[in-house]
Amino acid sequence: MDNRSSTYLTVAAVTLAAGVAAYAVYFDYKRRNDAEFRKKLKKEKKRVQKVVAETKQSEASSSTTSGVTPASLREAIQQIRTEEGPRTPQEQEQFFMTQVAIGEKLAGEGPQSYLPAAMAFFRALRVYPAPVELIVIYEKTIIEPVFKLIMDLTSLDVKYRIEAYYDFFPPKRMNVSVEVRETTQGQGARQVLVASKDFAAGEVIYKEFPVVTALDADLQTKGTYCGQCLRPIEPEMSLQMPKDTSTSAFHLTYCSKACMLASKKQSQSLLFTLDPPLPPEIPSALPPPVAQEARREAQAKFAEYIKKSGKSSPLLVARFIARQVAGETQKLAQATSPSANSSAAEGDFTDAEEQAEKYVLADHLERLRYLEVVPNKEETELLAKVLQTALPGLEEFITPEKYATFTGKMAYNAFGVCFGGGRDDKVHISSLSRSIIPWLTPAISPNLLARPLTVSSYLTHSCQPSARPSFSSGTAEISIIANRDLKKGDVLTIAFVDVVQHADESVIECRRRRRIELARGWRFSCGCERCIEEGKTMSLEEKGGASDEQKDESKVEDSVKNYAVGHVASQAQEPGNTID
């Protein structure tokens, strides 16, 4: 495969992994439905094709990039990344056409202008709602030397996105960072969470709210826990959207009006009501009654499936996608109307706090580890229909394979919330369905609820954990507390399973139980110091009967994997460093 094809596929993969960009939906909707806008695009495309075709003919014999060096490409991409881009759809439309025209003009001026031309075309590419589609147009209409430079810039942009992410995440004020380390034997090189300063035993290292939440399936309609913050509530203190005025197909109970409004804004309105899917600041036509009825029917079927199946994973995936849409549409609304209300920080660190670089929820999702699960066609189709009837085009992001990856990521990175001793009525783990991965700590014990987090997803397992989770606030907010004195640079670990040796267990029985639960739920064999030392005391008979050695089956996206491998390799090349 040549470099162009390789780069094209890389861009396609990153574009698909980037998730749902609401401004793209709006832009694409206008492109499809606004006749005047379509005419302008077609006219611009024809003009580009004509001029560039003439340029191609006159420059056909030229294949040089006029001595463009890797250093000049890096300077170009850094310049573009620091530029203030267009914000509103109207500004993006004008910016796109202006940059295409500039690129077209410069490309015809000869090799000395090829890099500035490529930069202009690349700027247009960054704001276009369907980048892969535009790349195909570029390949057919732009002379080869300039097209090659566009793809070189794209590759550098992708590389920078991946590598620079951890310069800004987690936020510095959390006093933790993500590094690539060779950690526990059996888990290999991976991104892990590291302390950025010393902590004393019992000290809170950081606090974090979840990105999305989901009550255990049997609690969804009981009204005993808040559907947003998960706080235990008394019936007389609960709050519901009035059923006689709400069109929701999936009613939840809340502890406060603030939680109810947050739930509606983040996901509930898009998934389970007939409310407009876009903020009022973004102009949109009222859907006809037949479309509203189709949306109502799709929501009802999805809600019924969630209730009957007893699964939390479809709801988590749906809410995660809806949260992406809500976040992007809110940003667009603020850009369109500066007076639009901006929400306060959620405490889940989905957006960058530094102005110099931005990351969004999709960037977190791209980097989460996951286990492969069998695609569920029925769940995929039900969710796709809900999205399609709300905002046509969103369903294209939900293929069976993509849905399976989402499910694997939601489940592998979800934490079980446990207040006090947890639920007395929760079914024991051995009798639970193993169709998806069990919810993460604390213990596969009486967990109450489940949801994924952005920072805490980088915590790794140890049977002698350096930290522990706590839900002392009485809500879904998690506090990570030091189990012992920690030094700057220490890896933060927690226990994915119950690591306490019970009174009726021997050391070996406790070890076997832990490792069975880890292999069954997370598909790896623990190689922590405790497991290794306890293993030394096993008899030959005990070792012969232990089938607990399993290669880590968790996966990451290829782009993230390549970064981790390259990072470890570069460390090994430094004096005194080696990789086993």
Coordinates of C-alpha atoms in Angstrom, one line a residue:
M1 CA 0.0 0.0 0.0
D2 CA 1.5 3.4 -0.9
N3 CA 1.8 6.3 1.5
R4 CA -1.2 8.1 0.1
S5 CA -3.5 5.1 0.6
S6 CA -2.1 4.5 4.1
T7 CA -2.7 8.1 5.1
Y8 CA -6.2 8.1 3.6
L9 CA -7.1 5.0 5.7
T10 CA -5.6 6.6 8.8
V11 CA -7.7 9.7 8.3
A12 CA -10.8 7.6 7.7
A13 CA -10.3 5.7 10.9
V14 CA -9.7 8.8 13.0
T15 CA -12.7 10.5 11.5
L16 CA -15.0 7.6 12.4
A17 CA -13.4 7.3 15.9
A18 CA -13.9 11.0 16.5
G19 CA -17.6 10.4 17.2
V20 CA -20.5 12.7 16.6
A21 CA -19.8 16.3 15.8
A22 CA -23.0 18.2 16.0
Y23 CA -21.8 21.2 14.0
A24 CA -21.1 18.7 11.2
V25 CA -24.7 17.4 11.3
Y26 CA -25.9 21.0 11.0
F27 CA -23.5 21.9 8.2
D28 CA -24.4 18.7 6.4
Y29 CA -28.1 19.3 6.8
K30 CA -27.7 22.7 5.2
R31 CA -25.6 21.2 2.4
R32 CA -28.3 18.6 1.7
N33 CA -31.4 20.8 2.1
D34 CA -30.5 24.4 1.3
A35 CA -30.8 24.8 -2.4
E36 CA -28.8 28.1 -2.5
F37 CA -26.0 26.6 -0.5
R38 CA -25.8 23.6 -2.7
K39 CA -25.6 25.8 -5.8
K40 CA -22.7 27.7 -4.2
L41 CA -20.9 24.5 -3.3
K42 CA -21.4 23.0 -6.8
K43 CA -20.3 26.3 -8.5
E44 CA -17.2 26.4 -6.3
K45 CA -16.4 22.8 -7.0
K46 CA -16.7 23.3 -10.7
R47 CA -14.5 26.3 -10.6
V48 CA -11.9 24.5 -8.6
Q49 CA -12.0 21.5 -11.0
K50 CA -11.6 23.8 -14.0
V51 CA -8.8 25.9 -12.8
V52 CA -6.9 23.0 -11.1
A53 CA -7.3 20.8 -14.2
E54 CA -5.7 23.5 -16.2
T55 CA -2.9 23.8 -13.6
K56 CA -2.5 20.0 -13.6
Q57 CA -1.9 20.0 -17.4
S58 CA 0.7 22.8 -17.2
E59 CA 2.4 21.2 -14.2
A60 CA 2.0 17.6 -15.2
S61 CA 5.7 17.1 -15.6
S62 CA 6.4 18.5 -12.2
S63 CA 6.4 16.1 -9.3
T64 CA 8.6 18.1 -6.9
T65 CA 7.4 19.7 -3.7
S66 CA 9.9 22.5 -4.1
G67 CA 12.2 21.3 -1.4
V68 CA 9.7 21.2 1.4
T69 CA 11.4 19.7 4.5
P70 CA 9.9 17.8 7.5
A71 CA 10.8 20.9 9.6
S72 CA 8.8 23.2 7.4
L73 CA 5.9 20.9 7.5
R74 CA 6.0 20.8 11.3
E75 CA 6.2 24.6 11.4
A76 CA 3.2 24.8 9.0
I77 CA 1.0 22.4 11.1
Q78 CA 2.0 24.2 14.3
Q79 CA 1.0 27.5 12.8
I80 CA -2.4 26.2 11.6
R81 CA -3.1 24.6 15.0
T82 CA -2.6 27.9 16.8
E83 CA -4.8 29.9 14.4
E84 CA -8.3 31.0 15.6
G85 CA -10.8 29.1 13.5
P86 CA -14.3 29.9 12.5
R87 CA -17.0 29.2 15.0
T88 CA -20.5 29.6 13.6
P89 CA -21.8 27.5 10.6
Q90 CA -21.9 30.7 8.5
E91 CA -18.3 31.5 9.4
Q92 CA -17.3 27.9 8.6
E93 CA -19.0 28.0 5.2
Q94 CA -17.3 31.3 4.3
F95 CA -13.9 30.1 5.6
F96 CA -14.1 26.9 3.7
M97 CA -14.8 28.6 0.4
T98 CA -12.2 31.2 0.9
Q99 CA -9.5 28.7 1.8
V100 CA -10.3 26.6 -1.2
A101 CA -10.0 29.6 -3.5
I102 CA -6.7 30.6 -1.9
G103 CA -5.4 27.1 -2.3
E104 CA -6.5 27.0 -5.9
K105 CA -4.8 30.2 -6.7
L106 CA -1.5 29.3 -5.0
A107 CA -1.4 25.8 -6.5
G108 CA -1.3 27.5 -10.0
E109 CA 1.7 29.7 -9.1
G110 CA 4.2 26.9 -9.3
P111 CA 6.3 24.7 -6.9
Q112 CA 7.4 27.7 -4.7
S113 CA 3.8 28.1 -3.6
Y114 CA 2.9 24.4 -3.2
L115 CA 3.2 24.4 0.7
P116 CA 1.1 27.6 1.2
A117 CA -1.5 26.1 -1.2
A118 CA -1.5 22.8 0.8
M119 CA -1.9 24.8 4.0
A120 CA -5.0 26.6 2.6
F121 CA -6.6 23.3 1.4
F122 CA -5.8 21.7 4.7
R123 CA -7.5 24.6 6.6
A124 CA -10.6 24.0 4.5
L125 CA -10.4 20.3 5.3
R126 CA -10.3 20.9 9.0
V127 CA -13.8 22.6 9.0
Y128 CA -15.5 20.4 6.4
P129 CA -18.1 18.1 7.9
A130 CA -17.1 15.0 5.8
P131 CA -13.3 15.1 5.6
V132 CA -12.8 11.7 3.9
E133 CA -15.3 12.8 1.2
L134 CA -13.3 16.0 0.7
I135 CA -10.1 14.1 0.5
V136 CA -11.5 12.1 -2.4
I137 CA -12.4 15.3 -4.2
Y138 CA -8.9 16.7 -3.5
E139 CA -7.3 13.6 -4.9
K140 CA -9.2 13.9 -8.2
T141 CA -8.8 17.7 -8.6
I142 CA -5.5 18.8 -7.0
I143 CA -2.1 18.3 -8.6
E144 CA -0.2 15.5 -7.0
P145 CA 2.6 17.5 -5.3
V146 CA 0.1 19.7 -3.4
F147 CA -2.2 16.7 -2.6
K148 CA 0.8 14.9 -1.1
L149 CA 1.6 17.9 1.1
I150 CA -2.0 18.0 2.2
M151 CA -1.8 14.4 3.3
D152 CA 1.6 15.0 5.0
L153 CA 0.0 17.8 7.0
T154 CA -3.0 15.5 7.8
S155 CA -0.6 12.8 9.1
L156 CA 1.2 15.3 11.3
D157 CA -2.0 16.7 12.6
V158 CA -3.2 13.2 13.6
K159 CA 0.1 12.4 15.2
Y160 CA 0.1 15.7 17.1
R161 CA -3.5 15.0 18.3
I162 CA -2.5 11.6 19.7
E163 CA 0.8 12.7 21.3
A164 CA -0.3 16.1 22.6
Y165 CA -3.4 14.8 24.3
Y166 CA -1.6 13.7 27.4
D167 CA 0.1 17.1 27.7
F168 CA -3.3 18.5 28.6
F169 CA -5.1 15.5 30.1
P170 CA -5.6 15.0 33.0
P171 CA -5.8 18.6 34.1
K172 CA -2.7 19.6 36.0
R173 CA -4.7 20.6 39.1
M174 CA -5.6 16.9 39.7
N175 CA -2.0 16.1 40.6
V176 CA -1.9 13.0 38.4
S177 CA -0.6 12.3 34.9
V178 CA -0.8 9.5 32.3
E179 CA 2.4 7.8 31.3
V180 CA 3.3 4.7 29.3
R181 CA 4.8 2.1 31.7
E182 CA 5.6 -1.6 31.7
T183 CA 3.5 -2.3 34.8
T184 CA 2.1 -5.5 36.3
Q185 CA 3.3 -8.7 34.6
G186 CA 0.7 -10.0 32.2
Q187 CA -0.7 -6.5 31.4
G188 CA 2.2 -5.3 29.3
A189 CA 3.0 -1.7 28.4
R190 CA 0.1 0.7 28.7
Q191 CA -1.0 4.1 29.8
V192 CA -1.2 4.3 33.5
L193 CA -2.1 6.9 36.1
V194 CA 0.9 8.3 38.0
A195 CA 1.1 10.6 41.0
S196 CA 2.5 14.0 40.2
K197 CA 3.3 14.8 43.8
D198 CA 3.7 13.1 47.2
F199 CA 0.6 11.9 49.0
A200 CA 0.2 10.7 52.6
A201 CA -1.8 7.6 53.5
G202 CA -5.5 8.5 53.7
E203 CA -5.1 11.6 51.6
V204 CA -7.6 12.3 48.8
I205 CA -5.6 12.2 45.5
Y206 CA -8.4 13.6 43.3
K207 CA -12.2 13.6 42.8
E208 CA -14.1 13.0 39.6
F209 CA -17.7 12.8 38.4
P210 CA -18.8 10.3 35.8
V211 CA -19.4 11.1 32.1
V212 CA -22.7 9.2 32.1
T213 CA -24.5 7.1 34.6
A214 CA -26.9 4.2 34.6
L215 CA -28.7 2.6 37.5
D216 CA -28.8 -1.1 37.8
A217 CA -31.5 -2.3 35.5
D218 CA -33.8 -3.4 38.3
L219 CA -33.6 0.1 39.9
Q220 CA -34.4 2.2 36.9
T221 CA -38.0 2.6 37.6
K222 CA -38.1 2.2 41.4
G223 CA -37.5 5.8 42.2
T224 CA -35.1 5.1 45.1
Y225 CA -32.0 6.6 43.5
C226 CA -31.5 9.8 41.5
G227 CA -31.3 9.1 37.8
Q228 CA -28.5 11.7 37.3
C229 CA -26.3 11.9 40.4
L230 CA -27.3 8.5 41.8
R231 CA -28.0 9.9 45.3
P232 CA -30.3 7.7 47.4
I233 CA -33.6 9.5 47.8
E234 CA -36.8 9.2 49.8
P235 CA -40.1 9.1 48.0
E236 CA -41.3 12.3 49.5
M237 CA -38.1 14.1 48.3
S238 CA -38.1 12.8 44.7
L239 CA -38.8 14.8 41.6
Q240 CA -40.2 13.6 38.3
M241 CA -41.1 15.3 35.1
P242 CA -44.9 15.3 35.1
K243 CA -46.1 12.2 33.2
D244 CA -49.2 14.0 31.9
T245 CA -47.0 16.7 30.2
S246 CA -43.8 14.7 29.5
T247 CA -43.5 12.6 26.3
S248 CA -40.7 10.6 27.8
A249 CA -40.7 6.9 27.0
F250 CA -38.2 6.3 29.9
H251 CA -39.2 8.0 33.1
L252 CA -36.6 8.7 35.8
T253 CA -36.7 10.0 39.3
Y254 CA -34.4 12.8 40.4
C255 CA -33.3 14.3 43.7
S256 CA -33.4 17.9 42.6
K257 CA -34.5 20.1 39.7
A258 CA -30.8 20.7 38.9
C259 CA -30.3 17.0 38.3
M260 CA -33.4 16.8 36.2
L261 CA -32.3 19.6 34.0
A262 CA -28.8 18.2 33.7
S263 CA -30.2 14.8 32.7
K264 CA -32.4 16.4 30.1
K265 CA -29.6 18.5 28.6
Q266 CA -27.1 15.7 28.5
S267 CA -29.1 12.8 27.1
Q268 CA -32.7 12.4 28.2
S269 CA -34.2 14.9 25.8
L270 CA -32.5 13.4 22.7
L271 CA -33.1 9.8 23.6
F272 CA -36.5 9.7 25.3
T273 CA -38.5 12.8 24.6
L274 CA -39.9 14.6 21.6
D275 CA -38.1 17.9 22.5
P276 CA -36.1 19.6 19.8
P277 CA -32.7 17.8 19.5
L278 CA -30.9 21.2 18.9
P279 CA -30.7 24.2 21.2
P280 CA -33.1 27.0 20.4
E281 CA -30.2 29.2 19.3
I282 CA -29.6 26.8 16.3
P283 CA -32.4 27.4 13.8
S284 CA -34.2 24.2 12.8
A285 CA -37.6 23.5 11.2
L286 CA -40.3 21.8 13.2
P287 CA -40.6 18.1 12.2
P288 CA -43.9 17.0 10.7
P289 CA -46.3 14.9 12.8
V290 CA -45.4 11.7 11.0
A291 CA -41.7 12.2 11.9
Q292 CA -42.6 12.9 15.5
E293 CA -44.6 9.7 15.6
A294 CA -41.7 7.8 14.1
R295 CA -39.4 9.2 16.8
R296 CA -41.9 8.4 19.6
E297 CA -42.2 4.8 18.3
A298 CA -38.4 4.3 18.1
Q299 CA -37.9 5.6 21.6
A300 CA -40.6 3.4 23.0
K301 CA -39.1 0.3 21.4
F302 CA -35.6 1.1 22.7
A303 CA -37.0 1.8 26.3
E304 CA -39.0 -1.4 26.3
Y305 CA -35.9 -3.4 25.2
I306 CA -33.8 -1.9 28.1
K307 CA -36.5 -2.7 30.6
K308 CA -37.0 -6.3 29.4
S309 CA -33.3 -7.2 28.8
G310 CA -32.1 -6.0 32.2
K311 CA -29.0 -4.6 30.6
S312 CA -27.3 -1.3 31.5
S313 CA -24.8 -1.3 28.6
P314 CA -27.3 -0.2 25.8
L315 CA -28.3 2.8 28.0
L316 CA -24.7 3.7 28.8
V317 CA -23.7 3.6 25.1
A318 CA -26.8 5.7 24.1
R319 CA -26.2 8.3 26.8
F320 CA -22.5 8.5 25.9
I321 CA -23.4 9.3 22.3
A322 CA -26.1 11.7 23.3
R323 CA -23.7 13.5 25.7
Q324 CA -21.3 14.0 22.7
V325 CA -24.2 15.5 20.6
A326 CA -25.3 17.7 23.5
G327 CA -21.8 19.0 24.2
E328 CA -21.1 19.9 20.5
T329 CA -24.5 21.5 19.9
Q330 CA -24.1 23.6 23.1
K331 CA -20.7 24.9 21.8
L332 CA -22.3 25.7 18.5
A333 CA -25.2 27.5 20.2
Q334 CA -22.8 29.6 22.2
A335 CA -20.8 30.4 19.0
T336 CA -24.0 31.3 17.1
S337 CA -25.5 33.3 20.0
P338 CA -22.9 34.6 22.5
S339 CA -25.7 35.3 24.9
A340 CA -26.6 31.6 25.1
N341 CA -26.2 30.1 28.6
S342 CA -23.0 28.2 29.1
S343 CA -23.1 25.3 31.6
A344 CA -20.8 25.1 34.5
A345 CA -18.0 22.6 34.6
E346 CA -19.3 19.1 35.1
G347 CA -16.3 17.9 37.0
D348 CA -15.9 15.0 34.6
F349 CA -13.0 16.6 32.6
T350 CA -14.5 15.9 29.2
D351 CA -13.2 19.2 27.8
A352 CA -9.7 20.7 28.0
E353 CA -9.2 23.5 30.5
E354 CA -6.3 25.0 28.5
Q355 CA -7.0 27.4 25.7
A356 CA -3.9 26.4 23.8
E357 CA -5.3 23.0 23.0
K358 CA -8.7 21.4 23.0
Y359 CA -9.9 17.9 23.4
V360 CA -13.5 16.6 23.5
L361 CA -15.4 13.6 24.7
A362 CA -14.7 11.6 21.6
D363 CA -10.9 12.0 22.3
H364 CA -11.4 10.2 25.6
L365 CA -13.5 7.5 24.1
E366 CA -10.9 6.8 21.4
R367 CA -8.2 6.1 24.1
L368 CA -10.2 3.8 26.4
R369 CA -9.3 0.1 26.6
Y370 CA -11.9 -2.4 25.7
L371 CA -12.6 -6.1 25.4
E372 CA -14.1 -7.5 22.2
V373 CA -17.8 -8.4 22.5
V374 CA -20.1 -10.0 20.0
P375 CA -22.0 -7.4 18.0
N376 CA -25.7 -7.2 19.0
K377 CA -27.6 -6.4 15.9
E378 CA -30.9 -5.8 17.7
E379 CA -29.5 -3.3 20.1
T380 CA -27.6 -1.6 17.3
E381 CA -30.7 -1.2 15.1
L382 CA -32.9 0.0 18.0
L383 CA -30.4 2.7 19.0
A384 CA -29.7 3.7 15.4
K385 CA -33.4 4.3 14.9
V386 CA -33.6 6.5 17.9
L387 CA -30.7 8.6 16.7
Q388 CA -31.9 8.7 13.1
T389 CA -35.4 9.9 14.0
A390 CA -34.0 12.6 16.3
L391 CA -31.3 13.9 13.9
P392 CA -31.0 12.2 10.5
G393 CA -27.4 11.3 9.9
L394 CA -26.5 10.3 13.4
E395 CA -27.4 6.7 12.8
E396 CA -24.4 6.4 10.4
F397 CA -22.1 6.4 13.4
I398 CA -23.7 3.2 14.8
T399 CA -22.7 0.1 12.9
P400 CA -22.8 -3.3 14.7
E401 CA -19.0 -3.4 15.0
K402 CA -18.8 0.2 16.3
Y403 CA -21.6 -0.5 18.8
A404 CA -19.8 -3.6 20.0
T405 CA -16.6 -1.5 20.6
F406 CA -18.6 1.1 22.4
T407 CA -20.2 -1.6 24.6
G408 CA -16.8 -3.1 25.4
K409 CA -15.4 0.3 26.3
M410 CA -18.4 1.3 28.5
A411 CA -18.3 -2.0 30.4
Y412 CA -14.5 -2.3 30.8
N413 CA -14.2 1.2 32.1
A414 CA -17.2 1.4 34.3
F415 CA -17.0 1.7 38.1
G416 CA -19.6 0.2 40.4
V417 CA -20.8 2.8 42.9
C418 CA -21.1 1.4 46.4
F419 CA -22.6 3.4 49.3
G420 CA -21.7 1.9 52.7
G421 CA -22.0 -1.8 52.4
G422 CA -23.8 -1.7 49.1
R423 CA -26.9 -3.5 48.2
D424 CA -28.2 -6.4 50.3
D425 CA -30.5 -7.5 47.5
K426 CA -27.9 -7.6 44.7
V427 CA -27.5 -11.0 43.1
H428 CA -24.2 -12.7 43.6
I429 CA -21.7 -12.3 40.8
S430 CA -21.6 -16.0 40.0
S431 CA -25.2 -15.9 38.9
L432 CA -24.9 -12.8 36.8
S433 CA -24.9 -13.0 33.0
R434 CA -21.4 -13.0 31.6
S435 CA -22.4 -11.5 28.2
I436 CA -20.6 -8.3 29.1
I437 CA -17.7 -7.5 31.5
P438 CA -18.5 -7.0 35.1
W439 CA -18.6 -3.5 36.5
L440 CA -15.4 -2.3 38.0
T441 CA -14.7 -1.9 41.8
P442 CA -15.3 -1.7 44.6
A443 CA -15.5 -5.4 44.6
I444 CA -17.6 -7.6 42.5
S445 CA -19.6 -7.4 45.7
P446 CA -22.8 -5.6 46.3
N447 CA -22.3 -2.8 43.8
L448 CA -25.2 -0.4 43.3
L449 CA -24.8 1.4 40.0
A450 CA -22.4 1.7 37.1
R451 CA -20.7 4.3 34.9
P452 CA -17.4 5.2 33.1
L453 CA -15.0 8.0 34.1
T454 CA -12.3 9.8 32.0
V455 CA -9.4 10.0 34.4
S456 CA -10.0 6.9 36.6
S457 CA -10.2 4.7 33.5
Y458 CA -6.4 4.8 33.5
L459 CA -6.2 3.1 37.0
T460 CA -4.7 -0.4 36.8
H461 CA -5.3 -3.4 39.0
S462 CA -3.2 -4.7 41.8
C463 CA -4.0 -7.2 44.6
Q464 CA -2.0 -4.8 46.8
P465 CA -3.5 -1.5 45.6
S466 CA -1.9 1.8 46.3
A467 CA -5.2 3.6 46.3
R468 CA -8.9 2.9 46.8
P469 CA -12.2 4.4 45.6
S470 CA -14.7 6.1 47.9
F471 CA -18.2 7.5 47.4
S472 CA -18.3 9.5 50.6
S473 CA -20.2 12.4 49.0
G474 CA -23.3 10.1 48.7
T475 CA -23.4 10.7 45.0
A476 CA -21.7 9.3 41.9
E477 CA -18.7 11.5 42.6
I478 CA -15.6 9.2 43.1
S479 CA -12.7 10.1 45.5
I480 CA -9.4 8.2 45.0
I481 CA -7.7 7.9 48.3
A482 CA -4.1 6.8 49.0
N483 CA -3.8 3.5 50.8
R484 CA -0.2 4.2 51.8
D485 CA 2.3 7.0 51.5
L486 CA 3.0 7.7 47.8
K487 CA 5.9 9.4 46.2
K488 CA 5.8 11.5 43.0
G489 CA 6.0 9.1 40.1
D490 CA 4.3 6.1 41.8
V491 CA 1.8 4.3 39.7
L492 CA -1.8 4.5 41.1
T493 CA -3.5 1.1 41.3
I494 CA -6.8 -0.1 42.7
A495 CA -8.4 -3.5 43.2
F496 CA -10.8 -4.5 40.4
V497 CA -12.1 -7.3 42.6
D498 CA -12.4 -8.2 46.3
V499 CA -8.8 -8.8 47.3
V500 CA -9.5 -9.3 51.0
Q501 CA -8.8 -12.8 52.3
H502 CA -12.0 -14.0 54.0
A503 CA -12.1 -16.0 57.2
D504 CA -13.1 -19.2 55.4
E505 CA -10.3 -18.9 52.8
S506 CA -6.7 -20.0 52.7
V507 CA -4.1 -17.8 51.1
I508 CA -4.1 -20.0 48.0
E509 CA -7.9 -20.1 47.8
C510 CA -8.1 -16.3 48.0
R511 CA -5.4 -16.0 45.3
R512 CA -7.3 -18.4 43.1
R513 CA -10.6 -16.6 43.6
R514 CA -9.1 -13.2 42.7
R515 CA -7.4 -14.5 39.6
I516 CA -10.5 -16.4 38.4
E517 CA -12.6 -13.2 38.7
L518 CA -10.0 -11.2 36.9
A519 CA -9.6 -13.7 34.1
R520 CA -13.4 -14.0 33.7
G521 CA -14.2 -10.3 33.9
W522 CA -11.1 -8.6 32.4
R523 CA -9.4 -11.5 30.7
F524 CA -5.9 -11.2 32.1
S525 CA -3.8 -13.0 34.8
C526 CA -2.6 -10.8 37.6
G527 CA 1.2 -10.6 38.0
C528 CA 1.4 -8.2 40.9
E529 CA 3.9 -8.8 43.7
R530 CA 1.3 -10.3 46.0
C531 CA 0.2 -12.9 43.4
I532 CA 3.9 -13.8 42.6
E533 CA 4.9 -14.2 46.3
E534 CA 1.8 -16.2 47.2
G535 CA 2.4 -18.4 44.1
K536 CA 5.8 -19.4 45.5
T537 CA 4.1 -21.1 48.4
M538 CA 1.8 -23.3 46.1
S539 CA 2.5 -27.0 46.0
L540 CA 3.0 -28.8 42.8
E541 CA -0.5 -30.2 43.0
E542 CA -1.9 -26.7 43.5
K543 CA 0.1 -25.3 40.6
G544 CA -1.0 -28.2 38.4
G545 CA -4.6 -27.5 39.0
A546 CA -4.4 -23.8 38.5
S547 CA -5.4 -22.8 35.0
D548 CA -5.2 -19.1 35.7
E549 CA -2.5 -18.0 33.3
Q550 CA -4.1 -15.9 30.6
K551 CA -2.8 -13.3 28.2
D552 CA -4.3 -9.8 28.6
E553 CA -7.0 -9.6 25.9
S554 CA -7.9 -6.0 26.4
K555 CA -7.4 -3.8 23.4
V556 CA -6.9 -0.2 22.4
E557 CA -7.5 1.7 19.1
D558 CA -4.6 1.2 16.7
S559 CA -3.6 4.8 16.8
V560 CA -3.3 4.7 20.6
K561 CA -1.5 1.3 20.4
N562 CA 1.1 2.6 18.0
Y563 CA 1.7 5.7 20.2
A564 CA 2.3 3.4 23.3
V565 CA 4.6 1.1 21.4
G566 CA 6.6 3.9 19.9
H567 CA 6.8 5.7 23.3
V568 CA 8.1 2.6 25.1
A569 CA 10.6 2.0 22.2
S570 CA 11.9 5.5 22.4
Q571 CA 12.4 5.2 26.2
A572 CA 14.3 1.9 25.7
Q573 CA 16.7 3.8 23.4
E574 CA 17.7 6.2 26.1
P575 CA 20.8 5.3 28.2
G576 CA 20.0 2.8 31.0
N577 CA 16.5 1.9 29.7
T578 CA 15.5 -1.5 28.4
I579 CA 12.3 -3.2 27.4
D580 CA 11.6 -6.8 28.3

